[in-house]
C-alpha positions as a LaTeX table, in Angstrom:
\begin{tabular}{lrrr}
\hline
Residue & $x$ (\AA) & $y$ (\AA) & $z$ (\AA) \\
\hline
Met1 & $-51.89$ & 103.79 & 52.61 \\
Arg2 & $-50.24$ & 107.02 & 53.58 \\
Ile3 & $-48.80$ & 108.76 & 50.59 \\
Leu4 & $-46.78$ & 111.93 & 50.44 \\
Gln5 & $-47.00$ & 113.83 & 47.04 \\
Ile6 & $-44.28$ & 116.28 & 46.16 \\
His7 & $-44.78$ & 118.78 & 43.38 \\
Asn8 & $-43.35$ & 122.05 & 42.06 \\
Ser9 & $-46.25$ & 123.77 & 40.28 \\
Tyr10 & $-46.05$ & 126.23 & 37.43 \\
Lys11 & $-46.98$ & 129.84 & 37.11 \\
Gln12 & $-49.41$ & 128.95 & 34.41 \\
Ala13 & $-51.26$ & 125.84 & 35.45 \\
Gly14 & $-50.74$ & 123.04 & 33.12 \\
Gly15 & $-51.38$ & 119.41 & 32.68 \\
Glu16 & $-49.00$ & 118.21 & 35.35 \\
Asp17 & $-50.71$ & 120.40 & 37.95 \\
Ile18 & $-54.06$ & 118.89 & 36.94 \\
Val19 & $-52.63$ & 115.30 & 37.26 \\
Val20 & $-51.43$ & 115.92 & 40.68 \\
Glu21 & $-54.83$ & 117.22 & 41.80 \\
Glu22 & $-56.71$ & 114.50 & 40.05 \\
Glu23 & $-54.50$ & 111.71 & 41.54 \\
Ala24 & $-54.77$ & 113.09 & 45.12 \\
Arg25 & $-58.44$ & 113.33 & 44.85 \\
Leu26 & $-58.79$ & 109.77 & 43.51 \\
Leu27 & $-56.50$ & 108.26 & 46.23 \\
Ile28 & $-58.38$ & 110.05 & 49.03 \\
Ala29 & $-61.74$ & 108.86 & 47.49 \\
Lys30 & $-60.44$ & 105.23 & 47.63 \\
Gly31 & $-59.59$ & 105.60 & 51.34 \\
Asn32 & $-55.92$ & 106.59 & 51.22 \\
Glu33 & $-54.31$ & 109.22 & 53.28 \\
Val34 & $-52.57$ & 111.77 & 51.03 \\
His35 & $-50.24$ & 114.49 & 52.15 \\
Gln36 & $-48.96$ & 117.23 & 49.76 \\
Val37 & $-45.79$ & 119.28 & 49.71 \\
Ile38 & $-46.28$ & 121.85 & 46.90 \\
Lys39 & $-44.02$ & 124.71 & 46.00 \\
Ser40 & $-45.01$ & 127.13 & 43.22 \\
Asn41 & $-43.01$ & 129.03 & 40.75 \\
Asp42 & $-44.85$ & 132.10 & 41.87 \\
Glu43 & $-42.26$ & 132.20 & 44.70 \\
Ile44 & $-39.57$ & 133.13 & 42.16 \\
Gly45 & $-40.22$ & 136.82 & 42.18 \\
Ser46 & $-37.41$ & 138.96 & 43.61 \\
Leu47 & $-34.02$ & 139.41 & 42.09 \\
Lys48 & $-32.56$ & 137.69 & 45.16 \\
Ser49 & $-34.78$ & 134.53 & 44.80 \\
Lys50 & $-33.70$ & 134.33 & 41.11 \\
Ile51 & $-29.94$ & 134.57 & 41.93 \\
Asp52 & $-30.38$ & 131.96 & 44.87 \\
Leu53 & $-32.06$ & 129.67 & 42.33 \\
Leu54 & $-28.94$ & 129.71 & 40.00 \\
Phe55 & $-26.93$ & 128.04 & 42.91 \\
Ser56 & $-29.66$ & 125.77 & 44.28 \\
Thr57 & $-31.29$ & 124.24 & 41.06 \\
His58 & $-28.70$ & 121.50 & 40.89 \\
Tyr59 & $-28.85$ & 120.72 & 44.60 \\
Asn60 & $-31.06$ & 122.47 & 47.13 \\
His61 & $-29.72$ & 121.56 & 50.66 \\
Ala62 & $-32.53$ & 123.47 & 52.34 \\
Ala63 & $-35.26$ & 121.52 & 50.38 \\
Ser64 & $-33.57$ & 118.24 & 51.23 \\
Arg65 & $-33.57$ & 119.03 & 54.95 \\
Glu66 & $-37.19$ & 120.19 & 54.75 \\
Ile67 & $-38.31$ & 116.90 & 53.05 \\
Lys68 & $-36.36$ & 114.85 & 55.54 \\
Gln69 & $-38.19$ & 116.51 & 58.42 \\
Ile70 & $-41.55$ & 116.06 & 56.73 \\
Leu71 & $-40.87$ & 112.32 & 56.23 \\
Arg72 & $-40.03$ & 111.92 & 59.91 \\
Asp73 & $-43.25$ & 113.77 & 60.88 \\
Ile74 & $-45.67$ & 112.11 & 58.45 \\
Lys75 & $-43.94$ & 108.61 & 58.08 \\
Pro76 & $-45.45$ & 107.95 & 54.71 \\
Asp77 & $-45.63$ & 104.52 & 53.12 \\
Ile78 & $-44.44$ & 105.86 & 49.91 \\
Val79 & $-43.36$ & 109.26 & 48.36 \\
His80 & $-44.57$ & 110.22 & 44.96 \\
Val81 & $-42.65$ & 112.95 & 43.31 \\
His82 & $-44.35$ & 114.62 & 40.26 \\
Asn83 & $-41.99$ & 117.55 & 39.49 \\
Phe84 & $-38.81$ & 118.65 & 41.52 \\
Phe85 & $-37.73$ & 121.43 & 39.19 \\
Pro86 & $-36.62$ & 123.98 & 40.02 \\
Leu87 & $-37.42$ & 124.75 & 43.67 \\
Phe88 & $-36.97$ & 121.31 & 45.24 \\
Ser89 & $-34.07$ & 119.98 & 42.95 \\
Pro90 & $-33.05$ & 116.32 & 42.86 \\
Ser91 & $-31.49$ & 116.69 & 46.34 \\
Ile92 & $-34.88$ & 115.56 & 47.77 \\
Phe93 & $-34.12$ & 111.99 & 46.57 \\
Asp94 & $-31.11$ & 111.86 & 48.93 \\
Ala95 & $-33.40$ & 112.71 & 51.77 \\
Ile96 & $-36.02$ & 110.17 & 50.79 \\
Asn97 & $-33.46$ & 107.44 & 50.34 \\
His98 & $-31.82$ & 108.35 & 53.63 \\
Glu99 & $-35.06$ & 107.82 & 55.47 \\
Gly100 & $-35.60$ & 104.42 & 53.77 \\
Val101 & $-38.88$ & 105.34 & 52.09 \\
Pro102 & $-39.79$ & 104.01 & 48.71 \\
Ser103 & $-40.10$ & 106.59 & 46.03 \\
Ile104 & $-41.94$ & 107.09 & 42.74 \\
Leu105 & $-40.93$ & 109.72 & 40.15 \\
Thr106 & $-43.38$ & 110.42 & 37.34 \\
Leu107 & $-41.67$ & 111.45 & 34.17 \\
His108 & $-44.04$ & 114.09 & 33.03 \\
Asn109 & $-41.37$ & 115.62 & 30.69 \\
Tyr110 & $-37.81$ & 115.12 & 29.50 \\
Arg111 & $-36.08$ & 117.25 & 32.11 \\
Leu112 & $-33.77$ & 114.51 & 33.15 \\
Ile113 & $-32.46$ & 114.43 & 29.63 \\
His114 & $-32.81$ & 117.93 & 28.10 \\
Pro115 & $-32.47$ & 121.38 & 29.68 \\
Asn116 & $-35.82$ & 122.59 & 28.32 \\
Gly117 & $-37.60$ & 119.38 & 29.05 \\
Leu118 & $-38.93$ & 119.09 & 25.57 \\
Leu119 & $-36.33$ & 117.56 & 23.37 \\
Leu120 & $-37.10$ & 120.43 & 21.02 \\
His121 & $-35.07$ & 123.46 & 19.75 \\
Arg122 & $-36.11$ & 126.06 & 17.23 \\
Gly123 & $-39.01$ & 124.09 & 16.12 \\
Lys124 & $-37.03$ & 120.79 & 15.49 \\
Ile125 & $-36.69$ & 117.63 & 17.69 \\
Asp126 & $-33.39$ & 117.88 & 19.52 \\
Glu127 & $-32.18$ & 114.53 & 20.87 \\
Arg128 & $-28.66$ & 115.70 & 21.75 \\
Gly129 & $-29.18$ & 114.85 & 25.36 \\
Leu130 & $-29.95$ & 111.32 & 24.56 \\
Val131 & $-26.79$ & 110.63 & 22.75 \\
Ser132 & $-24.24$ & 112.92 & 24.38 \\
Ser133 & $-23.97$ & 115.41 & 27.31 \\
Ala134 & $-26.61$ & 118.00 & 27.98 \\
Tyr135 & $-23.73$ & 120.43 & 28.18 \\
Gly136 & $-23.79$ & 120.36 & 24.35 \\
Cys137 & $-27.06$ & 122.38 & 24.51 \\
Ile138 & $-25.50$ & 125.43 & 26.17 \\
Lys139 & $-24.17$ & 126.97 & 22.96 \\
Asp140 & $-27.72$ & 127.20 & 21.54 \\
Lys141 & $-29.41$ & 128.54 & 24.73 \\
Val142 & $-32.11$ & 125.94 & 24.60 \\
Tyr143 & $-33.61$ & 126.91 & 27.95 \\
Arg144 & $-35.30$ & 130.31 & 28.01 \\
Asp145 & $-32.91$ & 131.61 & 25.32 \\
Ser146 & $-30.26$ & 132.02 & 28.09 \\
Tyr147 & $-26.73$ & 130.80 & 28.31 \\
Ile148 & $-26.81$ & 131.09 & 32.06 \\
Gln149 & $-30.08$ & 129.38 & 32.66 \\
Thr150 & $-29.25$ & 126.60 & 30.18 \\
Thr151 & $-25.93$ & 126.16 & 31.78 \\
Val152 & $-27.55$ & 125.69 & 35.22 \\
Val153 & $-30.04$ & 123.10 & 34.15 \\
Ala154 & $-27.54$ & 121.22 & 32.01 \\
His155 & $-25.27$ & 121.06 & 35.10 \\
Met156 & $-28.15$ & 119.78 & 37.15 \\
Ile157 & $-28.72$ & 117.03 & 34.58 \\
Glu158 & $-25.06$ & 115.93 & 34.25 \\
His159 & $-24.29$ & 116.31 & 37.95 \\
His160 & $-27.08$ & 113.84 & 39.04 \\
Arg161 & $-26.36$ & 111.50 & 36.04 \\
Arg162 & $-22.70$ & 111.13 & 37.35 \\
Lys163 & $-23.72$ & 111.02 & 40.89 \\
Gly164 & $-26.25$ & 108.13 & 40.34 \\
Thr165 & $-29.14$ & 110.06 & 41.95 \\
Trp166 & $-31.68$ & 108.20 & 39.74 \\
Asp167 & $-30.43$ & 104.85 & 41.16 \\
Lys168 & $-32.06$ & 105.97 & 44.43 \\
Val169 & $-35.53$ & 106.31 & 42.96 \\
Thr170 & $-37.45$ & 102.94 & 43.56 \\
Arg171 & $-39.84$ & 103.17 & 40.58 \\
Phe172 & $-40.38$ & 105.63 & 37.66 \\
Ile173 & $-43.63$ & 106.13 & 35.93 \\
Ala174 & $-43.58$ & 106.86 & 32.20 \\
Leu175 & $-46.90$ & 108.02 & 30.75 \\
Ser176 & $-46.49$ & 106.01 & 27.47 \\
Ser177 & $-44.52$ & 103.27 & 25.87 \\
Phe178 & $-42.85$ & 105.91 & 23.58 \\
Ala179 & $-41.69$ & 108.00 & 26.57 \\
Lys180 & $-40.35$ & 104.89 & 28.26 \\
Ser181 & $-38.29$ & 104.04 & 25.26 \\
Lys182 & $-36.71$ & 107.39 & 25.27 \\
Phe183 & $-35.81$ & 107.24 & 28.87 \\
Val184 & $-34.43$ & 103.62 & 28.43 \\
Glu185 & $-32.34$ & 104.90 & 25.50 \\
Trp186 & $-30.94$ & 107.57 & 27.82 \\
Gly187 & $-30.01$ & 105.09 & 30.52 \\
Leu188 & $-32.81$ & 104.43 & 33.00 \\
Pro189 & $-33.27$ & 100.78 & 33.69 \\
Gln190 & $-36.37$ & 99.52 & 31.78 \\
Glu191 & $-37.24$ & 97.11 & 34.64 \\
Arg192 & $-37.85$ & 100.10 & 36.97 \\
Ile193 & $-40.07$ & 102.06 & 34.64 \\
Ser194 & $-43.81$ & 101.33 & 34.75 \\
Ile195 & $-46.19$ & 102.66 & 32.18 \\
Lys196 & $-49.26$ & 104.43 & 33.61 \\
Pro197 & $-51.19$ & 106.92 & 31.45 \\
Asn198 & $-52.90$ & 110.04 & 32.83 \\
Phe199 & $-56.62$ & 109.96 & 33.37 \\
Ile200 & $-59.63$ & 112.21 & 33.87 \\
Gly201 & $-62.37$ & 111.56 & 36.31 \\
Lys202 & $-66.01$ & 110.80 & 35.35 \\
Glu203 & $-67.07$ & 114.36 & 36.41 \\
His204 & $-65.16$ & 115.64 & 33.21 \\
Ser205 & $-66.59$ & 112.93 & 30.93 \\
Arg206 & $-69.96$ & 112.35 & 29.26 \\
Glu207 & $-71.35$ & 110.35 & 26.41 \\
Pro208 & $-70.68$ & 112.19 & 23.12 \\
Leu209 & $-73.32$ & 114.56 & 21.66 \\
Pro210 & $-74.77$ & 113.53 & 18.33 \\
Phe211 & $-72.77$ & 114.79 & 15.29 \\
Asn212 & $-75.63$ & 117.18 & 14.29 \\
Gln213 & $-75.24$ & 119.00 & 17.66 \\
Arg214 & $-71.52$ & 119.55 & 17.18 \\
Lys215 & $-69.85$ & 122.00 & 14.87 \\
Asp216 & $-66.40$ & 123.69 & 14.15 \\
Phe217 & $-62.95$ & 122.51 & 15.29 \\
Val218 & $-61.14$ & 123.47 & 18.53 \\
Tyr219 & $-57.51$ & 123.93 & 19.60 \\
Ile220 & $-56.85$ & 123.76 & 23.32 \\
Gly221 & $-53.48$ & 124.50 & 24.89 \\
Arg222 & $-50.56$ & 126.75 & 25.30 \\
Val223 & $-50.02$ & 129.26 & 22.59 \\
Ser224 & $-46.32$ & 128.56 & 22.05 \\
Glu225 & $-43.75$ & 127.30 & 19.55 \\
Glu226 & $-43.63$ & 123.69 & 20.66 \\
Lys227 & $-47.42$ & 123.31 & 20.27 \\
Gly228 & $-47.41$ & 123.86 & 16.52 \\
Ile229 & $-50.11$ & 126.43 & 16.76 \\
Ala230 & $-48.33$ & 129.01 & 14.59 \\
Gln231 & $-48.20$ & 126.51 & 11.62 \\
Leu232 & $-51.86$ & 125.53 & 12.37 \\
Val233 & $-53.04$ & 129.14 & 12.35 \\
Asn234 & $-51.08$ & 129.87 & 9.12 \\
Tyr235 & $-52.55$ & 126.81 & 7.48 \\
Trp236 & $-56.03$ & 127.67 & 8.55 \\
Arg237 & $-55.98$ & 131.23 & 7.41 \\
Glu238 & $-54.82$ & 130.29 & 3.98 \\
Asn239 & $-56.68$ & 127.07 & 3.25 \\
Gln240 & $-59.75$ & 126.56 & 5.49 \\
Thr241 & $-63.41$ & 127.72 & 5.49 \\
Gln242 & $-64.23$ & 125.67 & 8.56 \\
Thr243 & $-64.27$ & 127.67 & 11.90 \\
Leu244 & $-61.38$ & 127.15 & 14.37 \\
His245 & $-61.81$ & 128.04 & 18.05 \\
Ile246 & $-58.55$ & 128.63 & 19.97 \\
Ile247 & $-58.59$ & 128.32 & 23.79 \\
Gly248 & $-55.44$ & 129.18 & 25.72 \\
Glu249 & $-52.83$ & 131.66 & 26.06 \\
Gly250 & $-49.00$ & 131.91 & 25.73 \\
Pro251 & $-46.00$ & 133.97 & 24.25 \\
Leu252 & $-47.33$ & 133.81 & 20.74 \\
Asp253 & $-50.92$ & 134.75 & 21.31 \\
Val254 & $-50.67$ & 138.52 & 20.61 \\
Asp255 & $-48.69$ & 138.08 & 17.34 \\
Leu256 & $-50.87$ & 135.30 & 16.11 \\
Met257 & $-54.07$ & 137.22 & 16.93 \\
Asn258 & $-52.73$ & 140.25 & 14.94 \\
Gln259 & $-51.83$ & 137.92 & 11.96 \\
Thr260 & $-55.45$ & 136.48 & 11.98 \\
Ser261 & $-57.39$ & 139.67 & 12.61 \\
Ala262 & $-58.87$ & 139.56 & 9.06 \\
Ala263 & $-59.72$ & 135.79 & 9.38 \\
Pro264 & $-63.34$ & 135.50 & 10.65 \\
Asn265 & $-63.16$ & 131.84 & 10.80 \\
Ile266 & $-60.40$ & 131.82 & 13.50 \\
Ile267 & $-61.92$ & 132.76 & 16.88 \\
Trp268 & $-59.68$ & 133.48 & 19.93 \\
His269 & $-61.09$ & 132.75 & 23.40 \\
Gly270 & $-58.06$ & 133.11 & 25.58 \\
Lys271 & $-57.70$ & 131.23 & 28.82 \\
Gln272 & $-60.91$ & 129.57 & 29.95 \\
Ser273 & $-61.87$ & 127.56 & 33.09 \\
Arg274 & $-61.61$ & 123.83 & 32.74 \\
Ser275 & $-65.43$ & 123.32 & 32.82 \\
Asp276 & $-65.95$ & 126.06 & 30.05 \\
Thr277 & $-63.05$ & 124.52 & 28.02 \\
Ile278 & $-64.78$ & 121.12 & 28.12 \\
Lys279 & $-68.07$ & 122.72 & 27.13 \\
Tyr280 & $-66.43$ & 124.07 & 23.92 \\
Leu281 & $-64.78$ & 120.73 & 23.42 \\
Arg282 & $-68.05$ & 118.77 & 23.63 \\
Lys283 & $-69.65$ & 120.90 & 20.93 \\
Ser284 & $-66.83$ & 120.63 & 18.45 \\
Lys285 & $-66.40$ & 118.15 & 15.58 \\
Ala286 & $-62.85$ & 117.42 & 16.63 \\
Leu287 & $-59.87$ & 118.58 & 18.63 \\
Ile288 & $-56.84$ & 119.73 & 16.56 \\
Phe289 & $-53.55$ & 118.80 & 18.40 \\
Pro290 & $-50.65$ & 119.95 & 16.15 \\
Ser291 & $-47.83$ & 119.67 & 18.67 \\
Ile292 & $-44.29$ & 119.40 & 17.16 \\
Cys293 & $-42.49$ & 118.17 & 20.29 \\
Tyr294 & $-42.61$ & 114.74 & 22.00 \\
Glu295 & $-45.64$ & 115.26 & 24.23 \\
Asn296 & $-45.91$ & 112.68 & 27.04 \\
Phe297 & $-49.66$ & 112.29 & 27.66 \\
Pro298 & $-51.63$ & 115.39 & 27.02 \\
Met299 & $-54.68$ & 115.99 & 29.22 \\
Thr300 & $-56.56$ & 117.69 & 26.36 \\
Ile301 & $-56.42$ & 114.46 & 24.40 \\
Leu302 & $-57.90$ & 112.60 & 27.44 \\
Glu303 & $-60.67$ & 115.26 & 27.77 \\
Ala304 & $-61.46$ & 114.81 & 24.24 \\
Phe305 & $-61.65$ & 111.02 & 24.40 \\
Gly306 & $-63.65$ & 111.30 & 27.65 \\
Asn307 & $-66.29$ & 113.21 & 25.77 \\
Gly308 & $-66.16$ & 111.19 & 22.54 \\
Ile309 & $-64.40$ & 113.77 & 20.56 \\
Pro310 & $-61.95$ & 112.58 & 17.89 \\
Val311 & $-58.39$ & 114.03 & 17.88 \\
Leu312 & $-56.51$ & 115.22 & 14.72 \\
Thr313 & $-52.85$ & 115.19 & 15.42 \\
Asn314 & $-49.38$ & 115.42 & 14.11 \\
Ser315 & $-48.17$ & 111.76 & 14.02 \\
Ile316 & $-45.10$ & 112.04 & 16.30 \\
Gly317 & $-44.19$ & 111.10 & 19.82 \\
Ser318 & $-46.63$ & 109.74 & 22.36 \\
His319 & $-49.64$ & 111.70 & 21.00 \\
Gly320 & $-49.11$ & 110.09 & 17.61 \\
Ala321 & $-49.41$ & 106.70 & 19.34 \\
Ile322 & $-52.24$ & 107.56 & 21.72 \\
Val323 & $-54.34$ & 108.81 & 18.70 \\
Glu324 & $-54.74$ & 105.89 & 16.40 \\
His325 & $-55.27$ & 106.83 & 12.75 \\
Gln326 & $-58.74$ & 106.11 & 11.55 \\
Thr327 & $-59.61$ & 104.53 & 14.92 \\
Asn328 & $-60.12$ & 107.28 & 17.53 \\
Gly329 & $-58.76$ & 110.16 & 15.52 \\
Leu330 & $-56.76$ & 110.97 & 12.43 \\
His331 & $-53.09$ & 111.83 & 11.70 \\
Phe332 & $-51.70$ & 114.60 & 9.49 \\
Asp333 & $-48.32$ & 115.97 & 8.67 \\
Leu334 & $-48.11$ & 119.63 & 9.85 \\
Asn335 & $-45.74$ & 120.39 & 6.93 \\
Asp336 & $-48.05$ & 118.93 & 4.45 \\
Thr337 & $-51.24$ & 120.96 & 3.81 \\
Glu338 & $-52.82$ & 118.15 & 1.83 \\
Thr339 & $-52.74$ & 115.81 & 4.84 \\
Ile340 & $-54.23$ & 118.44 & 7.14 \\
Ser341 & $-57.02$ & 119.25 & 4.68 \\
Lys342 & $-57.86$ & 115.57 & 4.24 \\
Ala343 & $-57.94$ & 114.98 & 7.97 \\
Ile344 & $-60.35$ & 117.91 & 8.49 \\
Ser345 & $-62.43$ & 116.87 & 5.64 \\
Leu346 & $-62.79$ & 113.40 & 7.00 \\
Ala347 & $-63.60$ & 114.67 & 10.52 \\
Ala348 & $-66.37$ & 116.73 & 9.06 \\
Asp349 & $-67.90$ & 113.76 & 7.48 \\
Pro350 & $-70.78$ & 112.52 & 9.72 \\
Ser351 & $-70.38$ & 108.81 & 9.24 \\
Val352 & $-66.57$ & 108.95 & 9.70 \\
Asn353 & $-66.87$ & 111.29 & 12.70 \\
Glu354 & $-69.40$ & 109.16 & 14.51 \\
Arg355 & $-67.27$ & 106.04 & 14.06 \\
Leu356 & $-64.16$ & 107.89 & 15.47 \\
Ser357 & $-66.21$ & 109.43 & 18.23 \\
Thr358 & $-67.70$ & 106.11 & 19.39 \\
Gln359 & $-64.20$ & 104.52 & 19.53 \\
Ala360 & $-62.58$ & 107.57 & 21.36 \\
Tyr361 & $-65.21$ & 107.32 & 24.08 \\
Glu362 & $-64.82$ & 103.60 & 24.31 \\
Asp363 & $-61.00$ & 103.96 & 24.67 \\
Tyr364 & $-61.52$ & 106.32 & 27.46 \\
Asn365 & $-63.62$ & 103.93 & 29.42 \\
Leu366 & $-61.40$ & 101.01 & 28.73 \\
Gln367 & $-58.06$ & 102.59 & 29.31 \\
Phe368 & $-58.18$ & 106.11 & 30.77 \\
Ser369 & $-60.94$ & 106.13 & 33.43 \\
Ser370 & $-60.19$ & 106.93 & 37.16 \\
Glu371 & $-60.94$ & 103.23 & 37.99 \\
Lys372 & $-58.40$ & 101.86 & 35.59 \\
Asn373 & $-55.83$ & 104.51 & 36.76 \\
His374 & $-56.39$ & 103.69 & 40.45 \\
Asp375 & $-55.72$ & 99.99 & 39.99 \\
Arg376 & $-52.54$ & 100.75 & 37.97 \\
Met377 & $-51.30$ & 103.26 & 40.54 \\
Leu378 & $-51.81$ & 101.06 & 43.51 \\
Ser379 & $-50.05$ & 98.22 & 41.76 \\
Ile380 & $-46.98$ & 100.39 & 41.16 \\
Tyr381 & $-47.04$ & 101.60 & 44.78 \\
Met382 & $-47.17$ & 98.17 & 46.15 \\
Asn383 & $-44.45$ & 96.95 & 43.78 \\
Ala384 & $-42.18$ & 99.73 & 44.90 \\
Ile385 & $-42.82$ & 99.11 & 48.67 \\
Glu386 & $-42.09$ & 95.33 & 48.16 \\
Ser387 & $-38.96$ & 96.10 & 46.18 \\
Lys388 & $-37.57$ & 98.60 & 48.79 \\
Ala389 & $-38.42$ & 95.98 & 51.54 \\
Ser390 & $-36.55$ & 93.22 & 49.69 \\
Ala391 & $-33.55$ & 95.55 & 49.10 \\
His392 & $-33.11$ & 95.84 & 52.86 \\
\hline
\end{tabular}
């Protein structure tokens, strides 16, 4: 099968970028032909490019023409779009539809619904885009704390909602049943949304180390408001004697490092390579995942499961469902220190930890391996191709 992947990558590489890379590698290994068109937010540097973006985020005519020509040159069997924001814009779906090629859009975030893509504002879940217009978010500057940028993205959302752009997408991929429910609530037809979780390859997975070879706890991720890291650090500094390793960087890292400079049991490692990050993960008792937003399908949780590491998480959104309490991890309430302390205490218990560890690794093999993912992906592709053919 000839597949065209389209993706707008981020300045700081994140889970979506890893998914695109992993899926391409998997598809090629299985004998498929994969072509990629990738733009990077690193291209947004000059003042002119930033001003141009204000007028092209909702509809980029140049990107639409570019994709149309690429489709004519490559003649793919299917186009898989991972992220169109902001450099491609939803205009590319007009080009794909015009050329009669079936299309897939993976719903990695909530950008179709909410200007900041998180359904979060000032540390609280914000579902205004689900029940009313995204324009209602402008007054609160929910995207980059900017009236102008929030207006631009809200206009993109509402323009394409009215225009019927999403009717031109053959199939959507939601990463979890929770995420699918939110997009159906917003208005996408449930019969065109398939659920396919993320995955990690075997090269990033190994049988778990025995409990006596693992120590401490680890946080892996962006150091930013939506991740709940500020609350976790404040809790840890006040209530814990266990050691917490923090891997990642972000807008809150300097402030939080200063606040914890006198806490010897909070160790900051900054950004690490993926291989080094997994080494830290494998040697830990558990991954702490305190996110306060509706995550879709975090790669760090998969990496934990793939190495038999239990996950302790805030029990909301998709991550609250992926991590099953007392099965492959433990739930806590980030606003209730007793529940966090109980979860950490249980995870430090050898018998509890080994039971959770065994199940986490089993869940990876049964549900989140590359083999399982490839089968699901090809099934979705074939379904989209057949659906597009029958529509003609």
